[in-house]
Coordinates of C-alpha atoms and ligand atoms in Angstrom, one line a residue:
X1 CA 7.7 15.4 -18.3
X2 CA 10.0 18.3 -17.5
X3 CA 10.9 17.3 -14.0
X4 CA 14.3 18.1 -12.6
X5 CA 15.0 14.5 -11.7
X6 CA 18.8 14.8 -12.0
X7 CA 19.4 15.4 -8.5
X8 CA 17.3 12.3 -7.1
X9 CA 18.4 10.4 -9.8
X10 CA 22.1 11.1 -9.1
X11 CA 21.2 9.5 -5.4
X12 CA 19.7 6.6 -6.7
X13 CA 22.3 5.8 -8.9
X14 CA 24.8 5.8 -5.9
X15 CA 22.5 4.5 -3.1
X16 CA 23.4 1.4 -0.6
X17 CA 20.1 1.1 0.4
X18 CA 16.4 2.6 -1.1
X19 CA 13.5 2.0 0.3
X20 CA 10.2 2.8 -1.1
X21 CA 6.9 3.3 0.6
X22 CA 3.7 3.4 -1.6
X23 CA 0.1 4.2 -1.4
X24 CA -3.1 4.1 -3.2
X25 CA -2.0 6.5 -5.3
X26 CA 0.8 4.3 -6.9
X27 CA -2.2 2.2 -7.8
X28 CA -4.7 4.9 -9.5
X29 CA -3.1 4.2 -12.9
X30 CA -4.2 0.4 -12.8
X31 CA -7.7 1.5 -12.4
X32 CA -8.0 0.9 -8.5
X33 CA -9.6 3.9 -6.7
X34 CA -7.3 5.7 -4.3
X35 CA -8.4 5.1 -0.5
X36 CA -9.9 8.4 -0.3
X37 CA -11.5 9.2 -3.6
X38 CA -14.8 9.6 -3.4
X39 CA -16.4 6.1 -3.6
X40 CA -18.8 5.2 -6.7
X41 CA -21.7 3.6 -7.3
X42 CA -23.2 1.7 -4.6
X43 CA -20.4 2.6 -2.2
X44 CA -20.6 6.2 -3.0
X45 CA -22.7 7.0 0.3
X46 CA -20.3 5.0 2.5
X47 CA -17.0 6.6 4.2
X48 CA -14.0 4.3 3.7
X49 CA -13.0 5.8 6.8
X50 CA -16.0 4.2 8.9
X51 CA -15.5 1.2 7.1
X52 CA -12.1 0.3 7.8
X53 CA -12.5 -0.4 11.2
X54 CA -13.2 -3.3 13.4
X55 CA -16.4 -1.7 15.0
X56 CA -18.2 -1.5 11.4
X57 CA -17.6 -5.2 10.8
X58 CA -18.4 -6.5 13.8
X59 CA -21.7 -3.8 13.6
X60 CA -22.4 -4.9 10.0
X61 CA -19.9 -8.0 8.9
X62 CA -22.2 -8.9 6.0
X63 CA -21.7 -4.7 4.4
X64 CA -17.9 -4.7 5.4
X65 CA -17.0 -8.4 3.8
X66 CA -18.9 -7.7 1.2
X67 CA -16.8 -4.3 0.5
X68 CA -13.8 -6.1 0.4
X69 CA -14.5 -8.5 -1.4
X70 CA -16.0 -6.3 -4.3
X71 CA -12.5 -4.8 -3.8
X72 CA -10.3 -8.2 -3.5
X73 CA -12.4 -8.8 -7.1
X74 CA -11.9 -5.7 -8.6
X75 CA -7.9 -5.9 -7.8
X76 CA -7.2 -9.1 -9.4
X77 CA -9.2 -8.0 -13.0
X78 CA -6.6 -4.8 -12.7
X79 CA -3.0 -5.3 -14.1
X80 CA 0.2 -3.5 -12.3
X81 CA 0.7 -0.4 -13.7
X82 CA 4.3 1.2 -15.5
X83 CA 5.0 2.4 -12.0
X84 CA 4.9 -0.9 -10.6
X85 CA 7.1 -2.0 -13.3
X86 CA 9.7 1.0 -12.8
X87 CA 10.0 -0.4 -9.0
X88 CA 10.4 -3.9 -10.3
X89 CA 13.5 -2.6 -12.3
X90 CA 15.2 -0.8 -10.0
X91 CA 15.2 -3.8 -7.2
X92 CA 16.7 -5.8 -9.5
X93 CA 19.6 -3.3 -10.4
X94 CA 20.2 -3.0 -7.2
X95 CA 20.5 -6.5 -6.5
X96 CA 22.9 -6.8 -9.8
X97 CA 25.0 -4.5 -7.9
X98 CA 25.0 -5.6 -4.2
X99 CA 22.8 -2.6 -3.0
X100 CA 19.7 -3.2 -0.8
X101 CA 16.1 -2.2 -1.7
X102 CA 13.1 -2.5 0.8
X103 CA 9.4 -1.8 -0.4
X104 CA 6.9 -0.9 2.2
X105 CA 3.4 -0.8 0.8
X106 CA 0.0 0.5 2.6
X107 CA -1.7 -1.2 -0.3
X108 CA -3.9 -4.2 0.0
X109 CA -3.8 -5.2 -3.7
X110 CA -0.6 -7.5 -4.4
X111 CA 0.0 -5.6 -7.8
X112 CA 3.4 -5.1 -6.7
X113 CA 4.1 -9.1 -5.8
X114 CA 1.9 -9.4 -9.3
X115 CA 4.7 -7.0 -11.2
X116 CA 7.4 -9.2 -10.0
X117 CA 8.4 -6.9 -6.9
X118 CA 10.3 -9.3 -4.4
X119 CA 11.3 -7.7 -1.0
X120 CA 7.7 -6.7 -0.3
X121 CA 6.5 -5.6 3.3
X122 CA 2.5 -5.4 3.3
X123 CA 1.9 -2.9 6.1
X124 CA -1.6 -2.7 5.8
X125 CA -2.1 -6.6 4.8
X126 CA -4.0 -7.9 1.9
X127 CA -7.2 -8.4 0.4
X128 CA -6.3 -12.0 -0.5
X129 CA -6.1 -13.1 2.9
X130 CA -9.1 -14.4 5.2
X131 CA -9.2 -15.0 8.3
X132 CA -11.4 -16.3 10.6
X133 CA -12.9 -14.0 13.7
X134 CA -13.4 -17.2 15.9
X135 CA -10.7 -20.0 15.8
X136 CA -8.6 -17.5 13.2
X137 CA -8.2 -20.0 10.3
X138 CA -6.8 -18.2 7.6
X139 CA -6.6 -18.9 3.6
X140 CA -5.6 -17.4 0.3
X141 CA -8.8 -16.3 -1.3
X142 CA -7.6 -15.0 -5.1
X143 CA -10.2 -16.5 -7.3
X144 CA -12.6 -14.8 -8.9
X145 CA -15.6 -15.6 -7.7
X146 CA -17.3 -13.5 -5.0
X147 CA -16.8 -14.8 -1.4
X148 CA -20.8 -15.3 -0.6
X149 CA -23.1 -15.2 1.0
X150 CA -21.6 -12.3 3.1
X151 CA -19.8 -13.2 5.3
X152 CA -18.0 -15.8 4.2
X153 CA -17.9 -18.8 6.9
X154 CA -15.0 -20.8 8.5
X155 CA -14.9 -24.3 6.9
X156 CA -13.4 -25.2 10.5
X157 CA -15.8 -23.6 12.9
X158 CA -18.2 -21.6 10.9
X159 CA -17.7 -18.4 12.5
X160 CA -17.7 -15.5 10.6
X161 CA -14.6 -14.7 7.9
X162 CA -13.2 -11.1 7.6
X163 CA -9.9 -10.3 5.3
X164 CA -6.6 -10.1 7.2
X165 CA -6.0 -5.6 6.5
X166 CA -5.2 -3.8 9.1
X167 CA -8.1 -1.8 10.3
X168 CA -8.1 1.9 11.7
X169 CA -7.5 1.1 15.4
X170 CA -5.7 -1.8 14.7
X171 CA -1.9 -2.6 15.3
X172 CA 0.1 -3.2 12.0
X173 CA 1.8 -6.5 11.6
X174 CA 4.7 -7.3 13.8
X175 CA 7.1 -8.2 11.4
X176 CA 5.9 -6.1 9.0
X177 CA 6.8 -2.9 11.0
X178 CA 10.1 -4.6 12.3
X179 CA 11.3 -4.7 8.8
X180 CA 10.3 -1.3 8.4
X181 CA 11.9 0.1 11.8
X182 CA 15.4 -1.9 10.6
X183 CA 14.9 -0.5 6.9
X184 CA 14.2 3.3 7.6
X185 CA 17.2 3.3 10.2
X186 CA 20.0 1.9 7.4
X187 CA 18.1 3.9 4.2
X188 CA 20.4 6.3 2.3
X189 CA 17.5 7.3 -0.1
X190 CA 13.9 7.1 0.7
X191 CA 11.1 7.1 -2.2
X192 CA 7.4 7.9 -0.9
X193 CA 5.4 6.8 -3.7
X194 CA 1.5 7.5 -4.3
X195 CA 0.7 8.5 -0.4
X196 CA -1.6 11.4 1.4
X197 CA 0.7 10.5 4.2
X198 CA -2.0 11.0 6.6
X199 CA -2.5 7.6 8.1
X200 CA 0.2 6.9 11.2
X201 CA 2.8 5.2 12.1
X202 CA 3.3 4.8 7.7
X203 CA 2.8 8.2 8.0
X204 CA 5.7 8.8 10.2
X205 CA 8.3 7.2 8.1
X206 CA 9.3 9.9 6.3
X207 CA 10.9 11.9 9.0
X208 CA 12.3 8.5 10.7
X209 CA 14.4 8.2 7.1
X210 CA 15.2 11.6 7.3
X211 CA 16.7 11.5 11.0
X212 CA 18.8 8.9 9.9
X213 CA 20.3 10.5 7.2
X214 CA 18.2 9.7 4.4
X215 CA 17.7 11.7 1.3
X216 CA 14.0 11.6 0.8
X217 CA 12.0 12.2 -2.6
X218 CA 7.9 12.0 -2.9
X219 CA 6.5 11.1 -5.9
X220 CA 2.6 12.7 -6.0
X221 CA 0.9 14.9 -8.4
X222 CA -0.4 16.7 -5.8
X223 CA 1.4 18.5 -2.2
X224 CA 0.8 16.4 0.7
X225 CA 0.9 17.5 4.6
X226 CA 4.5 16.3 4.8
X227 CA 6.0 17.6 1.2
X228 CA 7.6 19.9 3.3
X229 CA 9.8 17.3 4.6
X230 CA 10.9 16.1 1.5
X231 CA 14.0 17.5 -0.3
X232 CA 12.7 16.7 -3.5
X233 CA 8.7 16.8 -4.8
X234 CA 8.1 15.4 -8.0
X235 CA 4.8 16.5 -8.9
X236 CA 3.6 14.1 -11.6
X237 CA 2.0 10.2 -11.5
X238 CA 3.6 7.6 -10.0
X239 CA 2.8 5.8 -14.1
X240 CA 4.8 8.5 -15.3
X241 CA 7.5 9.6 -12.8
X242 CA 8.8 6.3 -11.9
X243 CA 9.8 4.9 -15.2
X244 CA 11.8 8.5 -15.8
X245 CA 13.4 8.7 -12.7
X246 CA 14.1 4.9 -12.8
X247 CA 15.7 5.5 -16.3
X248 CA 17.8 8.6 -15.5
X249 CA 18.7 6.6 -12.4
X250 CA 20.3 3.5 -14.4
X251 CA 21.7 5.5 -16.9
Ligands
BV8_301 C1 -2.5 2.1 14.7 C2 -7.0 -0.7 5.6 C3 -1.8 1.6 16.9 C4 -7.1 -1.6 4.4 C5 -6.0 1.3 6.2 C6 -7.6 7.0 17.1 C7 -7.8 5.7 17.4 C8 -7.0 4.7 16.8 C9 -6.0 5.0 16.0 C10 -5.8 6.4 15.7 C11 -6.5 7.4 16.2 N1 -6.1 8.6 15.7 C12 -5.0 8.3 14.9 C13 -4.8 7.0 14.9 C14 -3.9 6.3 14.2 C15 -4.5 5.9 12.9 C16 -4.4 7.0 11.9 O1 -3.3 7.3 11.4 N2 -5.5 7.7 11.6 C17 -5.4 8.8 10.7 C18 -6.6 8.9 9.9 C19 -5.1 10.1 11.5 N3 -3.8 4.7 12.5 C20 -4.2 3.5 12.8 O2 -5.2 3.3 13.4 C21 -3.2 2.4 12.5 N4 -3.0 1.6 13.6 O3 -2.1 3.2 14.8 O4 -2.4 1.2 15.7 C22 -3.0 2.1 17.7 C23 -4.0 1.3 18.1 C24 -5.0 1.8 18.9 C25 -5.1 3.1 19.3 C26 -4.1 4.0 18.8 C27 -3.0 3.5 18.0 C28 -3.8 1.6 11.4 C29 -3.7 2.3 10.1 C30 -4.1 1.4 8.9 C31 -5.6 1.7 8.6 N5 -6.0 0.9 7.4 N6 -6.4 0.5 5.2 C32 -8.0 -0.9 3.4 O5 -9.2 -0.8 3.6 O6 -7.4 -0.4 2.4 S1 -5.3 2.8 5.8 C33 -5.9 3.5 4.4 O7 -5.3 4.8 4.3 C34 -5.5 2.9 3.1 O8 -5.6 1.5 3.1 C35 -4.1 3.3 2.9 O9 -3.3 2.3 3.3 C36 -4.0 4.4 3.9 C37 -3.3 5.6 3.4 O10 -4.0 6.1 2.3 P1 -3.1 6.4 1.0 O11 -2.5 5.1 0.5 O12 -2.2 7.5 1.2 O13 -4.2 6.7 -0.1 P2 -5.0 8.1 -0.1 O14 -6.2 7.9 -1.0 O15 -5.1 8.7 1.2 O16 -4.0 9.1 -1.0 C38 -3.7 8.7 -2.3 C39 -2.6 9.7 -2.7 O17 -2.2 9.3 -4.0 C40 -3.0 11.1 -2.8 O18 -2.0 11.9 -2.1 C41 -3.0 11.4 -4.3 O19 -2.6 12.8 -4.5 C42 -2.0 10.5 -4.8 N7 -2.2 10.0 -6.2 C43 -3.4 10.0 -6.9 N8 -3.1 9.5 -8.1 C44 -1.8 9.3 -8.2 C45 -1.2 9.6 -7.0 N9 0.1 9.5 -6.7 C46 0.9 9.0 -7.7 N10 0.4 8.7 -8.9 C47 -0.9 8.8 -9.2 N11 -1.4 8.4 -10.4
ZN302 ZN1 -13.1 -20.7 12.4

C-alpha cells in the first residue's frame, strides 16, 4: 500500500478524542455483502432499499423476517475482519493513554462487539435483536438456527416478531444518536470507515465533526458524495488501510 498516511497518522498519534463511524463497507472483507451490492441468489430481484422499511414488513412480514434472518445467519458464520481488529487496537491505546475513542456503526452485524470493540454505538441497531410488533417483547436471537416459520411469534402474546434495525423512515435510537451528537461535538479526529455516506442523519456526521474542529479522514476504495469534505481520502479497503494507518499511528 503506498498511501500517504503520514499526515493522518501524525493526528492520530496526538488525538484527545477519535471517533470512528463505519459502514457496510468495513464489513465486505468478512464476507458480508455491502448494503447496496447487488443482492444474490434468491434476493437478487429484491431492492434492499424497499425492504428496509416498515411498510414492506408490515405488507409482507413473512419475506422481510425472513431476509433478516438469512442475514442475522449469515453474520454470525462470518468472522471480524483485520479492519475490525485495527479498530480494536487503536481503542485500546487510546485508553492506555487517557484519550477518548467513540465508534458509531450503521452496521447491523455485531462483528465489531465480536472483535473485542468496546465503546460501540449501533446507530442502525442489530440483527440479533427481536422485537415484538404488538406488546414489544424483545430478545437476543444469536443462535444459529433459522427463526421459522416466518415470522417468528411472541412467546408472550404471539403477535408477530420483526428485528430491532432501524428502518428507512424510522428514527434512530435515542441514545444512540445522543452519544453521537456529544461525540462529534468534542472529536479532534474523525475516521469514516467503509460508508457511501448516503443515508442521513449518519450521513451528516461528517460535516458536524468538521464544524467542530475535527480533522476528518475516509477510509473507501472508492470516492463517495462527501470525499470532498474530507481532508484526507485513503482510497484502499478498510482490511488493508486500517491496520497501516493504525500501525503508523502507534508507532
Ligand atoms: C430518519 C437498516 C427521521 C438495517 C438502514 C423520506 C422519508 C423518510 C426518510 C427519508 C426520506 N428521504 C430521506 C430520508 C432520510 C433517510 C435517508 O437518509 N435516505 C437516503 C436513502 C436518502 N434516512 C432515514 O430514513 C433514517 N431515519 O431519517 O428518521 C425521519 C423520519 C421520518 C421522515 C423523515 C425523517 C433511517 C436510516 C437508516 C435506514 N436503515 N439499514 C439494514 O437493513 O441494514 S441504512 C442502510 O444504508 C444500511 O444498513 C447502512 O447502514 C446504510 C448506509 O449504507 P453503507 O453502510 O454506507 O453501505 P453501502 O452499501 O451504501 O456502501 C458501502 C461502502 O463501502 C461503499 O462506499 C463502498 O465503496 C465501500 N466499500 C466496499 N468494500 C469496502 C468498502 N470500504 C472499505 N473497505 C472495503 N473492503
Ligand atoms: Zn408480544
Amino acid at each position: 500500500m503506498t498511501l500517504n498516511l503520514a499526515e493522518s497518522a501524525g493526528r492520530l498519534r496526538s488525538a484527545t478524542h477519535l471517533v470512528v463511524v463505519t459502514g457496510a463497507g468495513a464489513s465486505a472483507e468478512s464476507g458480508i455483502p455491502t448494503f447496496r451490492d447487488a443482492l444474490s441468489g434468491h434476493w437478487a430481484k429484491y431492492d434492499p432499499m424497499q425492504l428496509a422499511t416498515p411498510q414492506a414488513f408490515e405488507n409482507n412480514p413473512a419475506l422481510v423476517s425472513r431476509w433478516y434472518d438469512r442475514r442475522r445467519r449469515d453474520a454470525l458464520a462470518c468472522q471480524p475482519n483485520a479492519g475490525h481488529a485495527a479498530l480494536v487496537k487503536i481503542e485500546q491505546a487510546y485508553a492506555a493513554r487517557g484519550a477518548r475513542f467513540t465508534l458509531l456503526t450503521q452496521n447491523v452485524d455485531r462483528l465489531h462487539q465480536r472483535a473485542g470493540s468496546r465503546n460501540v454505538h449501533e446507530l442502525h441497531g442489530s440483527l440479533y435483536r427481536w422485537r415484538c410488533t404488538g406488546c414489544q417483547h424483545a430478545a437476543l436471537e444469536d443462535r444459529p438456527e433459522p427463526l421459522e416459520p416466518y415470522p417468528p411469534r411472541c412467546a408472550n402474546c404471539g403477535g408477530s416478531r420483526r428485528p430491532s434495525v432501524v428502518w428507512f423512515g424510522e428514527m434512530l435510537p435515542e441514545d444512540a444518536v445522543a452519544a453521537a451528537e456529544h461525540a462529534l461535538s468534542t472529536c479532534d479526529v474523525y475516521l469514516s470507515v467503509g460508508t457511501s455516506s448516503v443515508v442521513y442523519p449518519v450521513a451528516g456526521f461528517a460535516q458536524t465533526a468538521q464544524d467542530a474542529g475535527a480533522w476528518c479522514v475516509e477510509v473507501n476504495p472508492e470516492p463517495t458524495d462527501l470525499s470532498g469534505l474530507f481532508h484526507q481520502c485513503l482510497r484502499g479497503k478498510a482490511g488493508d488501510v486500517l491496520p497501516e494507518l493504525v500501525d503508523a499511528a502507534l508507532g
